XYZ file of C-alpha atoms in Angstrom:
775
model
C 2.262 30.486 -67.280
C 1.341 28.373 -69.940
C 0.978 25.242 -67.409
C -1.240 27.315 -64.995
C -3.751 28.654 -67.832
C -3.988 25.091 -69.802
C -5.306 22.690 -67.294
C -9.153 23.561 -67.749
C -8.336 23.488 -71.850
C -6.874 20.345 -71.514
C -9.402 18.709 -70.053
C -11.865 20.321 -72.295
C -9.846 18.816 -75.154
C -9.062 15.543 -73.536
C -12.694 15.076 -72.917
C -14.110 15.845 -76.117
C -11.269 13.839 -77.789
C -12.056 10.811 -75.777
C -15.639 10.447 -77.009
C -14.631 10.449 -80.588
C -11.710 7.722 -79.847
C -13.575 4.799 -78.132
C -13.125 2.616 -81.098
C -9.058 3.694 -81.141
C -8.330 2.268 -77.368
C -10.202 -0.869 -78.474
C -7.096 -0.662 -80.964
C -4.334 0.119 -78.615
C -5.197 -2.732 -76.043
C -5.637 -5.345 -78.761
C -2.220 -4.316 -79.918
C 0.367 -5.755 -77.718
C 3.992 -4.333 -77.313
C 5.256 -6.344 -80.638
C 3.705 -4.769 -83.577
C 5.046 -4.770 -87.051
C 5.988 -0.945 -88.079
C 5.957 0.080 -91.858
C 7.766 0.499 -94.416
C 9.732 -2.068 -94.723
C 13.171 -1.291 -96.238
C 14.546 -3.355 -98.813
C 18.222 -4.252 -99.616
C 19.513 -4.245 -103.246
C 22.375 -6.140 -102.338
C 22.780 -9.626 -100.220
C 23.799 -9.143 -96.232
C 27.375 -9.196 -95.729
C 29.155 -9.937 -92.778
C 28.553 -10.929 -89.073
C 25.887 -8.683 -86.862
C 25.091 -6.600 -90.223
C 22.573 -4.552 -88.183
C 24.080 -1.714 -85.503
C 21.805 1.460 -84.102
C 24.045 4.273 -83.089
C 22.981 6.815 -80.456
C 22.190 9.333 -83.002
C 18.604 7.045 -84.290
C 20.792 5.816 -87.526
C 20.437 2.318 -88.383
C 23.413 0.720 -90.263
C 22.526 -2.450 -92.405
C 25.952 -4.368 -94.321
C 25.481 -5.548 -97.740
C 27.791 -6.916 -100.314
C 27.843 -3.534 -102.382
C 27.302 -0.797 -99.483
C 25.961 -0.023 -96.064
C 22.805 1.201 -96.248
C 22.277 3.763 -93.723
C 18.295 4.887 -92.072
C 17.662 7.879 -89.563
C 15.164 7.746 -87.978
C 13.426 11.132 -87.837
C 10.158 11.787 -85.373
C 8.716 13.719 -88.082
C 6.394 16.828 -86.908
C 5.280 18.084 -89.963
C 4.116 14.697 -91.663
C 0.545 12.819 -91.523
C 1.752 9.843 -91.828
C 1.117 7.076 -89.108
C 4.496 5.049 -90.549
C 7.963 5.728 -89.729
C 9.640 8.643 -91.484
C 12.949 7.092 -92.455
C 15.551 9.055 -94.651
C 18.047 6.814 -96.016
C 21.575 7.136 -97.325
C 24.550 4.528 -97.837
C 28.279 4.592 -98.441
C 29.436 2.240 -101.200
C 31.887 -0.813 -101.045
C 35.419 0.705 -102.477
C 35.865 -0.815 -106.554
C 39.126 -0.801 -105.981
C 40.799 -4.036 -103.978
C 42.522 -3.256 -100.318
C 46.677 -3.717 -100.391
C 48.191 -4.252 -97.582
C 51.610 -2.705 -97.266
C 54.434 -5.219 -96.066
C 57.382 -4.238 -98.143
C 58.844 -2.919 -101.131
C 55.957 -3.618 -103.765
C 58.134 -4.997 -106.292
C 60.303 -7.146 -103.808
C 57.037 -8.201 -102.673
C 55.463 -9.147 -105.873
C 58.090 -11.232 -106.418
C 58.332 -13.482 -103.722
C 54.878 -13.743 -103.778
C 54.929 -14.943 -107.168
C 57.630 -17.438 -105.771
C 55.823 -19.005 -103.429
C 52.826 -19.254 -105.343
C 54.701 -21.602 -107.953
C 56.472 -23.079 -105.116
C 56.763 -27.093 -106.100
C 55.872 -28.088 -102.630
C 51.872 -28.020 -102.570
C 51.661 -26.951 -99.109
C 53.189 -23.815 -99.486
C 51.663 -22.758 -102.329
C 48.190 -23.767 -101.644
C 48.519 -21.867 -98.564
C 49.704 -18.765 -100.927
C 47.005 -19.537 -103.220
C 44.236 -19.396 -100.923
C 45.041 -16.686 -98.896
C 42.847 -14.001 -100.138
C 44.827 -10.874 -98.256
C 48.140 -12.398 -99.571
C 47.189 -13.144 -102.986
C 43.825 -11.283 -103.699
C 44.331 -12.442 -107.304
C 42.241 -15.791 -106.626
C 39.292 -13.909 -106.051
C 38.547 -10.386 -103.546
C 36.456 -10.344 -101.338
C 33.490 -7.579 -101.973
C 31.517 -6.649 -99.038
C 31.207 -4.969 -95.825
C 32.956 -7.158 -92.759
C 31.664 -4.952 -89.323
C 30.782 -1.917 -88.737
C 30.902 0.218 -85.444
C 29.196 3.849 -84.434
C 30.788 6.137 -82.352
C 29.406 7.360 -79.320
C 27.213 10.769 -79.887
C 28.949 14.041 -80.047
C 32.120 13.367 -81.827
C 31.394 15.007 -85.420
C 31.578 18.599 -85.678
C 27.557 18.373 -85.763
C 27.164 16.405 -82.500
C 26.138 13.178 -84.218
C 28.005 10.248 -84.142
C 31.212 8.710 -86.373
C 30.904 5.615 -88.648
C 34.187 3.108 -88.086
C 33.878 1.206 -91.736
C 35.609 -2.503 -92.157
C 35.540 -4.121 -95.649
C 36.022 -8.003 -96.030
C 39.421 -7.113 -98.219
C 40.225 -5.315 -94.877
C 40.388 -1.953 -95.028
C 39.413 0.724 -92.379
C 38.421 4.131 -92.654
C 36.542 6.245 -90.249
C 33.198 8.248 -92.071
C 30.774 11.365 -90.745
C 28.101 12.327 -92.608
C 28.327 15.969 -94.495
C 25.630 18.010 -94.352
C 23.267 15.747 -92.765
C 22.708 12.847 -95.638
C 26.019 12.882 -97.528
C 28.664 11.246 -96.085
C 32.543 11.365 -96.319
C 35.778 9.362 -95.360
C 37.734 11.435 -92.345
C 40.452 8.466 -92.033
C 42.249 5.764 -94.056
C 43.735 4.167 -90.867
C 44.805 0.746 -92.881
C 47.102 3.199 -94.619
C 48.093 5.036 -91.919
C 48.637 2.215 -89.485
C 50.567 0.885 -92.483
C 53.053 3.545 -92.808
C 53.567 3.914 -88.945
C 54.673 0.059 -88.943
C 57.035 0.561 -91.981
C 58.450 3.055 -89.967
C 59.080 0.635 -86.917
C 60.943 -1.997 -89.471
C 57.448 -3.793 -89.344
C 57.618 -4.225 -85.152
C 54.543 -3.786 -82.873
C 56.689 -2.438 -80.379
C 59.274 0.273 -82.103
C 61.759 -1.384 -80.529
C 64.494 -0.452 -83.317
C 65.654 -4.376 -83.783
C 65.839 -5.393 -87.485
C 62.962 -7.523 -88.956
C 63.184 -11.022 -90.521
C 63.579 -11.232 -94.422
C 60.072 -11.359 -96.118
C 61.895 -13.985 -98.006
C 60.527 -16.565 -95.002
C 57.057 -17.308 -95.278
C 56.479 -17.110 -91.450
C 57.852 -13.522 -91.845
C 55.569 -12.841 -94.817
C 52.401 -13.856 -92.868
C 53.336 -12.519 -90.029
C 53.512 -9.471 -91.638
C 49.645 -9.574 -93.185
C 48.103 -11.085 -90.122
C 49.263 -7.693 -87.771
C 47.743 -5.432 -90.176
C 44.487 -7.544 -90.539
C 41.283 -6.194 -88.535
C 39.217 -8.439 -87.062
C 36.797 -6.606 -85.631
C 36.987 -2.509 -83.950
C 34.951 -0.651 -81.320
C 34.230 2.696 -79.823
C 35.142 3.746 -76.776
C 33.177 6.782 -74.338
C 34.145 10.188 -74.412
C 37.114 10.979 -72.532
C 38.856 14.380 -71.929
C 42.969 15.090 -72.030
C 45.168 18.765 -71.072
C 46.497 19.858 -74.204
C 48.696 22.932 -73.882
C 48.040 26.285 -76.109
C 50.722 28.576 -77.246
C 50.602 30.599 -74.307
C 51.167 27.970 -72.041
C 47.903 27.898 -70.364
C 46.253 24.253 -70.592
C 42.694 23.357 -72.246
C 40.682 20.427 -72.134
C 40.035 18.617 -75.349
C 37.233 16.110 -76.056
C 39.061 12.465 -77.288
C 37.547 9.225 -78.392
C 39.174 5.918 -78.572
C 39.212 2.981 -81.348
C 40.653 -0.030 -80.512
C 40.955 -2.356 -83.383
C 41.871 -6.489 -82.608
C 44.278 -7.445 -85.279
C 43.915 -11.421 -86.569
C 47.862 -12.018 -84.814
C 46.453 -10.709 -81.230
C 47.376 -7.020 -81.426
C 44.987 -4.190 -80.373
C 46.028 -1.142 -82.089
C 44.402 1.829 -79.986
C 43.762 4.708 -81.916
C 43.328 8.451 -79.684
C 41.365 11.098 -81.990
C 40.368 14.809 -80.867
C 37.002 15.968 -81.773
C 35.636 16.518 -84.243
C 38.091 14.351 -86.432
C 39.423 16.758 -89.429
C 41.973 14.359 -90.854
C 45.946 13.068 -89.849
C 46.460 15.642 -87.454
C 43.037 14.657 -85.386
C 44.940 11.456 -84.598
C 46.568 12.263 -81.171
C 48.347 8.667 -80.365
C 48.044 5.438 -81.417
C 49.730 2.391 -78.957
C 49.820 -1.234 -80.091
C 49.073 -3.572 -77.079
C 49.913 -7.465 -77.319
C 46.503 -9.202 -76.186
C 48.239 -12.742 -76.181
C 44.959 -14.016 -77.209
C 45.415 -17.049 -80.112
C 42.849 -16.614 -82.550
C 41.040 -13.519 -81.663
C 37.152 -13.233 -82.331
C 35.432 -10.235 -80.628
C 36.185 -7.133 -78.320
C 34.516 -4.320 -76.765
C 35.403 -1.575 -74.311
C 35.233 -2.119 -70.357
C 34.267 1.017 -68.753
C 33.440 1.151 -65.135
C 33.329 3.913 -62.802
C 33.573 3.922 -58.764
C 34.128 5.964 -56.185
C 34.558 9.105 -58.623
C 37.395 7.093 -60.405
C 36.797 5.656 -63.956
C 38.873 2.295 -64.657
C 39.066 0.872 -68.755
C 39.810 -2.104 -70.163
C 39.465 -4.305 -73.153
C 37.543 -7.564 -73.227
C 38.471 -9.459 -75.617
C 36.949 -13.082 -77.053
C 38.666 -15.875 -78.497
C 37.290 -18.335 -81.194
C 38.381 -21.148 -78.874
C 36.813 -20.165 -75.772
C 38.641 -18.328 -73.503
C 37.437 -14.555 -72.645
C 40.126 -11.778 -70.787
C 40.045 -7.980 -70.086
C 43.298 -6.123 -70.738
C 44.910 -3.305 -68.901
C 44.620 -0.199 -71.006
C 47.579 2.263 -70.070
C 45.528 5.798 -70.456
C 47.775 8.057 -68.630
C 47.267 11.237 -70.668
C 43.274 11.175 -70.080
C 41.943 12.560 -67.233
C 39.939 10.798 -64.520
C 41.421 7.240 -65.611
C 42.697 4.673 -64.310
C 43.883 0.857 -65.542
C 43.974 -2.793 -64.238
C 47.716 -3.662 -62.848
C 47.441 -7.318 -64.941
C 44.769 -8.889 -67.113
C 41.725 -10.214 -65.667
C 40.549 -14.136 -67.144
C 36.540 -14.361 -67.206
C 36.840 -17.746 -68.560
C 40.037 -19.574 -68.916
C 38.307 -22.823 -70.570
C 40.021 -23.614 -74.272
C 36.437 -25.542 -74.884
C 36.598 -24.815 -78.806
C 33.306 -22.967 -78.712
C 33.815 -19.451 -80.414
C 32.882 -16.095 -78.663
C 30.722 -14.440 -81.682
C 29.531 -11.607 -79.518
C 30.780 -9.783 -75.765
C 28.291 -6.966 -74.796
C 29.279 -4.583 -71.582
C 26.187 -2.947 -69.739
C 26.722 -1.133 -66.441
C 23.960 -1.778 -63.855
C 23.195 -0.035 -60.483
C 23.385 -3.207 -57.775
C 20.524 -3.037 -55.802
C 21.880 -4.891 -52.927
C 25.691 -3.316 -53.479
C 24.008 -0.178 -53.785
C 26.855 0.553 -56.427
C 27.546 0.376 -60.384
C 28.489 -2.884 -61.511
C 29.824 -4.137 -64.950
C 27.705 -7.008 -66.533
C 29.829 -8.804 -69.559
C 27.588 -11.021 -71.488
C 28.978 -13.142 -74.700
C 27.327 -14.964 -77.413
C 29.240 -18.724 -77.446
C 27.611 -21.055 -79.136
C 23.492 -21.536 -78.419
C 25.071 -20.420 -74.468
C 25.214 -16.981 -73.285
C 28.499 -16.423 -71.331
C 28.002 -14.054 -68.295
C 30.225 -12.102 -66.133
C 29.359 -9.732 -63.340
C 32.133 -7.689 -62.394
C 31.959 -5.849 -59.167
C 34.681 -3.747 -56.993
C 34.442 -3.890 -53.192
C 36.969 -2.839 -50.214
C 38.461 -6.778 -51.058
C 38.995 -5.861 -54.861
C 37.676 -6.769 -58.222
C 34.907 -9.505 -57.655
C 34.334 -11.853 -60.443
C 31.053 -14.068 -60.571
C 30.293 -16.255 -64.184
C 28.454 -18.882 -65.579
C 26.180 -19.831 -68.468
C 22.982 -19.504 -69.754
C 22.214 -23.084 -70.615
C 18.901 -24.339 -72.580
C 18.473 -20.469 -74.019
C 18.360 -22.068 -77.533
C 18.660 -24.560 -79.165
C 20.946 -23.686 -82.576
C 24.164 -21.306 -82.475
C 23.571 -17.946 -81.565
C 23.472 -15.353 -84.912
C 22.911 -12.171 -83.338
C 23.228 -10.186 -79.716
C 21.995 -7.127 -78.844
C 21.673 -5.026 -75.832
C 19.502 -2.123 -74.778
C 22.010 -0.488 -72.383
C 19.357 1.641 -70.706
C 17.401 -1.179 -69.310
C 19.969 -4.198 -69.329
C 17.814 -6.011 -71.466
C 19.440 -8.862 -73.711
C 18.057 -10.164 -77.286
C 19.467 -12.920 -78.602
C 18.124 -14.937 -82.156
C 19.416 -18.212 -83.223
C 19.656 -19.836 -86.696
C 16.451 -21.269 -86.654
C 15.063 -17.470 -85.891
C 13.763 -17.046 -82.385
C 13.799 -14.506 -80.654
C 14.997 -14.842 -76.931
C 14.827 -11.877 -74.345
C 16.973 -12.075 -70.988
C 16.555 -9.442 -68.347
C 18.663 -9.544 -65.164
C 17.927 -9.592 -61.802
C 19.965 -9.681 -59.029
C 20.448 -11.514 -56.233
C 22.451 -11.540 -53.038
C 24.869 -13.788 -54.348
C 25.073 -12.924 -58.468
C 22.484 -12.795 -61.146
C 19.822 -14.555 -62.484
C 18.246 -14.076 -65.686
C 14.127 -13.950 -66.174
C 14.325 -15.699 -70.397
C 10.967 -14.829 -72.619
C 10.357 -15.654 -76.083
C 9.203 -13.205 -78.258
C 6.647 -14.148 -80.769
C 6.878 -12.289 -83.764
C 3.951 -11.193 -86.204
C 3.307 -13.169 -88.973
C 5.035 -10.751 -91.564
C 8.383 -11.579 -89.596
C 7.622 -15.260 -88.618
C 9.164 -18.056 -90.605
C 11.843 -15.741 -92.348
C 15.446 -16.742 -91.902
C 17.076 -13.555 -89.752
C 20.770 -12.447 -90.633
C 20.603 -9.921 -87.590
C 18.913 -7.671 -84.927
C 19.765 -4.695 -83.435
C 17.825 -2.553 -80.535
C 17.221 0.864 -80.633
C 18.778 3.303 -78.167
C 16.341 3.593 -75.742
C 14.562 -0.131 -76.470
C 11.415 1.088 -78.571
C 11.975 -0.805 -81.715
C 13.759 -4.124 -82.321
C 15.538 -4.016 -86.269
C 15.944 -7.368 -87.919
C 17.209 -8.063 -91.507
C 16.115 -10.837 -92.703
C 14.838 -12.426 -96.373
C 12.214 -15.228 -97.523
C 12.758 -18.952 -95.682
C 12.086 -22.015 -97.134
C 8.476 -22.555 -99.110
C 6.934 -26.138 -98.851
C 10.292 -27.294 -98.541
C 12.299 -25.866 -100.980
C 14.660 -22.945 -101.094
C 13.780 -19.818 -103.270
C 14.867 -19.290 -106.612
C 15.745 -15.335 -105.660
C 16.059 -13.987 -102.268
C 14.743 -10.635 -101.056
C 16.477 -9.102 -98.118
C 14.589 -6.797 -95.907
C 15.116 -4.690 -93.042
C 11.684 -4.876 -90.734
C 11.004 -2.662 -87.443
C 8.947 -4.538 -84.645
C 7.808 -2.026 -81.856
C 8.888 -3.505 -78.037
C 7.131 -1.218 -76.254
C 3.669 0.511 -75.900
C 2.792 4.110 -76.481
C 2.004 4.167 -72.793
C 5.188 2.556 -71.703
C 6.966 5.373 -74.052
C 5.161 7.928 -72.382
C 5.666 6.865 -68.605
C 9.647 6.438 -69.768
C 9.760 10.268 -71.402
C 7.807 11.119 -68.350
C 10.287 10.290 -65.141
C 13.606 10.669 -67.953
C 16.931 11.605 -65.955
C 18.429 12.557 -69.565
C 16.608 15.953 -70.761
C 17.079 15.412 -73.891
C 14.423 15.282 -76.721
C 16.537 14.406 -79.478
C 18.254 11.380 -77.208
C 14.024 10.156 -76.867
C 13.121 9.821 -80.771
C 12.069 6.482 -80.699
C 9.837 6.936 -77.654
C 8.718 10.087 -79.036
C 7.568 8.214 -82.657
C 6.127 5.969 -80.808
C 3.438 9.022 -79.245
C 3.691 10.648 -82.342
C 1.878 7.177 -84.020
C -0.364 7.309 -81.072
C -1.571 10.932 -81.269
C -1.665 10.521 -85.044
C -4.076 7.107 -85.148
C -6.224 8.339 -81.518
C -6.274 12.358 -82.812
C -5.550 13.270 -79.088
C -3.120 13.428 -76.150
C -3.631 10.465 -74.109
C -4.978 11.526 -70.857
C -3.077 10.129 -68.373
C -0.119 11.965 -70.232
C -1.843 15.046 -70.585
C -2.359 15.635 -66.433
C 1.125 14.084 -65.207
C 2.645 16.295 -67.664
C 0.691 18.864 -66.026
C 1.516 17.950 -62.382
C 5.100 18.068 -63.381
C 5.333 21.271 -64.890
C 2.914 23.056 -61.924
C 6.106 21.816 -59.626
C 9.018 22.397 -61.635
C 8.024 25.434 -63.889
C 11.327 26.057 -65.264
C 12.788 22.709 -66.462
C 12.727 23.254 -70.404
C 12.950 19.635 -70.869
C 8.964 19.211 -69.915
C 8.140 22.499 -71.994
C 9.977 20.731 -74.919
C 7.989 17.913 -74.399
C 4.609 19.742 -73.791
C 5.172 21.484 -77.366
C 5.713 17.881 -78.903
C 2.677 16.733 -78.042
C 0.815 19.954 -78.960
C 2.413 20.211 -82.269
C 1.379 16.337 -83.465
C -2.589 17.037 -81.922
C -2.551 20.038 -83.984
C -1.167 17.695 -87.005
C -3.523 15.658 -86.228
C -6.518 17.167 -86.557
C -5.488 18.529 -90.059
C -6.913 17.078 -93.226
C -4.613 15.244 -95.775
C -4.231 16.673 -99.478
C -6.776 13.792 -100.340
C -9.543 15.477 -98.333
C -9.147 18.741 -99.988
C -10.376 17.216 -103.333
C -13.258 18.967 -105.174
C -16.681 16.873 -104.910
C -20.514 17.683 -105.095
C -21.927 18.566 -101.754
C -25.547 17.703 -100.353
C -26.463 21.123 -101.090
C -25.656 21.681 -104.782
C -27.219 17.961 -105.688
C -30.429 18.719 -103.814
C -30.402 22.346 -105.804
C -29.615 20.294 -109.143
C -32.687 17.925 -108.760
C -34.769 20.688 -108.190
C -34.266 22.526 -111.117
C -34.629 19.338 -113.332
C -37.979 18.671 -111.482
C -37.033 15.207 -109.720
C -39.508 13.819 -106.879
C -37.613 13.977 -104.599
C -39.043 12.858 -101.357
C -39.386 15.937 -98.626
C -38.000 13.488 -95.746
C -35.012 12.666 -97.817
C -34.103 16.431 -98.224
C -34.858 16.976 -94.696
C -32.428 13.997 -93.596
C -29.631 15.481 -96.210
C -29.995 18.789 -95.078
C -29.524 17.625 -91.020
C -26.492 15.590 -91.992
C -25.293 19.312 -93.586
C -25.789 21.075 -90.890
C -24.230 18.545 -88.221
C -21.394 18.237 -90.464
C -21.055 22.062 -90.477
C -20.721 22.143 -86.801
C -18.209 19.308 -86.640
C -16.105 21.445 -89.020
C -16.717 24.748 -86.776
C -15.955 22.758 -83.662
C -12.543 21.351 -85.312
C -11.402 24.635 -86.266
C -12.422 26.205 -82.702
C -9.915 23.482 -81.350
C -7.501 23.785 -83.504
C -7.147 27.711 -82.888
C -7.637 26.654 -79.201
C -4.261 24.454 -79.882
C -2.474 26.901 -82.322
C -2.867 29.481 -78.963
C -1.707 26.969 -76.664
C 1.517 26.089 -79.010
C 2.459 29.703 -79.171
C 2.190 30.190 -75.103
C 4.632 27.208 -74.699
C 7.413 28.538 -77.415
C 6.894 31.763 -75.579
C 8.016 30.130 -72.250
C 10.911 28.538 -73.847
C 12.451 31.633 -75.819
C 12.356 33.687 -72.296
C 14.073 30.938 -70.951
C 16.129 30.634 -73.694
C 17.290 34.433 -73.768
C 17.858 34.199 -69.982
C 20.491 31.760 -70.722
C 22.381 33.700 -73.421
C 21.609 37.194 -71.162
C 23.475 34.966 -67.950
C 26.780 34.141 -70.441
C 26.904 38.022 -72.070
C 26.682 39.086 -68.411
C 29.657 36.922 -67.564
C 32.147 37.473 -70.672
C 31.019 40.943 -71.971
C 32.940 43.656 -70.746
C 31.702 47.263 -70.718
C 33.494 48.693 -73.909
C 33.052 45.389 -75.762
C 30.759 45.026 -78.580
C 28.982 41.733 -79.183
C 27.204 40.309 -82.175
C 24.346 39.221 -79.680
C 21.458 41.959 -79.495
C 21.432 42.669 -75.794
C 19.711 45.700 -75.390
C 16.950 44.200 -77.391
C 16.743 41.068 -75.332
C 16.648 42.563 -72.939
C 13.371 45.210 -73.888
C 11.967 42.247 -75.389
C 11.738 40.261 -71.827
C 10.649 43.656 -69.700
C 8.267 44.461 -72.290
C 6.147 41.276 -71.614
C 3.746 42.341 -68.818
C 1.903 38.914 -68.591
C 5.396 37.426 -67.635
C 6.474 38.622 -64.215
C 10.019 37.279 -63.770
C 11.933 38.099 -60.667
C 14.832 36.376 -61.607
C 15.150 37.933 -65.230
C 14.457 41.569 -63.786
C 17.615 41.153 -61.614
C 19.745 39.736 -64.372
C 18.472 42.372 -67.046
C 19.293 45.421 -64.191
C 23.072 43.739 -63.337
C 23.266 43.821 -67.441
C 22.288 47.372 -67.993
C 24.440 48.533 -65.196
C 27.391 47.047 -66.836
C 26.672 48.231 -70.554
C 25.944 51.759 -69.010
C 23.326 53.223 -71.389
C 25.288 51.609 -74.378
C 23.329 49.776 -76.776
C 25.062 48.471 -79.455
C 22.698 48.381 -81.902
C 22.326 45.744 -84.904
C 23.145 46.980 -88.658
C 21.896 45.955 -91.943
C 24.435 44.692 -94.183
C 23.129 46.501 -97.428
C 22.189 49.719 -96.307
C 23.775 50.230 -93.234
C 20.121 51.129 -90.990
C 19.508 50.155 -87.568
C 17.417 46.432 -87.296
C 15.244 47.045 -84.884
C 14.311 43.791 -81.951
C 10.775 43.901 -82.225
C 10.238 40.236 -83.001
C 12.542 37.871 -81.862
C 12.560 36.048 -84.907
C 12.714 38.159 -87.706
C 14.052 41.818 -88.375
C 13.250 44.800 -90.997
C 15.325 47.801 -91.409
C 13.421 50.867 -92.279
C 14.306 50.284 -96.121
C 12.333 47.205 -96.355
C 15.754 44.802 -96.203
C 14.235 41.591 -93.927
C 16.424 38.952 -92.102
C 15.840 35.883 -89.574
C 17.051 35.950 -86.507
C 19.341 32.795 -85.061
C 17.080 31.083 -82.584
C 20.101 30.551 -80.314
C 21.994 34.070 -80.106
C 18.944 36.007 -81.560
C 21.156 37.704 -83.514
C 20.402 38.812 -87.397
C 21.742 36.307 -90.149
C 22.772 38.081 -92.807
C 25.408 35.681 -94.507
C 24.924 33.683 -97.081
C 24.334 30.589 -95.532
C 22.709 29.531 -91.959
C 21.992 26.279 -90.308
C 18.763 24.731 -89.870
C 17.635 22.143 -87.112
C 17.001 18.498 -88.355
C 13.177 18.879 -88.157
C 13.047 22.131 -89.782
C 12.009 23.905 -87.117
C 14.300 26.590 -86.061
C 17.498 28.301 -88.167
C 20.777 29.378 -86.372
C 23.659 31.335 -87.565
C 27.448 30.119 -88.637
C 29.839 30.778 -85.998
C 32.642 32.996 -87.436
C 36.641 32.985 -86.475
C 36.594 36.209 -85.267
C 34.012 35.378 -82.675
C 34.297 35.025 -79.146
C 34.637 31.373 -77.197
C 32.075 32.248 -75.417
C 29.309 33.002 -78.392
C 30.697 30.000 -80.381
C 29.459 27.661 -77.396
C 26.312 29.291 -77.548
C 25.804 28.301 -81.177
C 27.096 24.880 -80.765
C 23.784 24.152 -78.861
C 20.703 22.328 -80.070
C 17.226 23.798 -81.068
C 15.852 24.943 -78.262
C 12.290 23.779 -79.278
C 12.752 20.132 -80.242
C 16.720 19.565 -78.908
C 17.065 18.446 -82.726
C 21.067 18.862 -84.037
C 21.783 22.277 -86.569
C 23.375 21.681 -89.866
């Protein structure tokens, strides 16, 4: 095994690298956890909306502005020598046309609005003219109001969807097409308007006739029931769908809750991946009874193998409630019987933001929900715990945290850490500490780097694993005066050290490298800086591989470390430029008859010999690392081949031909004498007996000759036609197009409509080398 054979080489490379990276160790000791990372991203237009920053689970950061949503995707690029963050930028523009809510016949509505605007009663006329939703002619609001990312795995590439709400109340859902291209999938404003029209503008569809829109209250009611305040996605869930053959099939779905200005909550349910209007499974409207609603979020709680769901709604006058959500068609969910009041005082302190965190209670030995809400300068918290007595609710406020109102709050769901930012730019960190009764919070102030301190902060957002914190800011006051022009920037600071990231990667229960991109990027930064793998990480990883050698996650982590080490030892393009060497300089001087001193020549020659020896040593180390990379890649390929053959054995009949080169994969595994894998031999024996000497070879689509399976990455027929092989199924990619992984690491073929479901399942997997999705 590569893990057993690499101990001596890793120790040798580790000692060699430690000797040359002594000063760099001092660099990491003096850095601390909070460091500003380059580059700083400049926005082309001012910040717009509340909570203008949001970080998705697929490591894409959305920044809201008056003209667009700027999207920056953090990529842990294995091909780049730059120590800076690698960010792929894209954007979604704000529509140029104004959104006109449908509340009745167009001509009739226009006439009635004009009559109200010209009313002699100034109370009525001013009320209409100042309401920009009813009367957009008074000045259309242009910009982004709010954005919300869906969970990972919602679009056809396995990425997140983006719900996009503009200031003029236009709500749409967008997905990334071909990685960096965005396209709208659903216009929920239009769909809900058509649905209300079919119900006679009644939220409950009771068939009653509506009042005439000539009544001002009725006109305002129809607009307020279509004006979104906030929207939030639920977690992924599944439901059973009846097929044409009366068989039941599990279909993945996701819910989007939209809070309206009148207190209604519209719950949309979509089948995944969404493909348009046909993806809408249901749309239900819930009367919340909350006056002046301001914020909502999902409450999802798991207890005893059953899942409970609800919606937490906050008000701009103070109260916070949980509303029951009926999910009869969703498997495994049950709901509350009646609303739960978390905070009932109408103290006129608005709820600015709500977050719900699922944590493990160490004293009760079960899961619990921690709800936190930003209310003015305070953080309201509520601990929800289900016991035999029922639902236990403990609540209070964290006071003395900020001296000015909190403008932004973000949460790291992995650790439960809460970050708040106030108007004066103070950044605070809250860490929950459980007690026997409830919970306490450890408060810390984050000392911002010099480049960030003193700037006016508009919003913050933490990366999925808590490695980075993004801030959107502009210049503060300079010498007590406001600047003439403002530059809006997105800056990213570290919250963890590379050593903390390494420890978390080794102990992670989620065995997916792509989900850990922010932590991996910290390791990438350190390896490129030190030109070595941290010895503690190397030793711990080798120990874990010896005890659990079949863990593909650990092998992929080792492959990433070796690739970055190999990349760090390469020369940058600027070092390849021509320059005169010492040998050339000495020869020229001798020809010119210059009276150089003999000692100078000897020292120059000695320095040249040392440089050649150092270069030769570096080349030897690179060859050694390259061979270790090939060993780890071979291990990952073999593990994936066994997985593919397992699917073949379960689903392939003797007389059924498949597009997977089963015989070639079996021969490839058995022809490697260096790897003695008994499980693979047993599996191959069963498959060969099942195939009954049938080989089902692949044929070249150009000349119909047999494509041999001599290499798992490529193939060539006897006429010289070359084809690349799919890294997931090992079939030759002979189509016009094929997919490539995010890090340009491997390719995969596109599933054909005639392929079996189990083959399509294989082709839906991520890259076997880096876990990144394929496009």
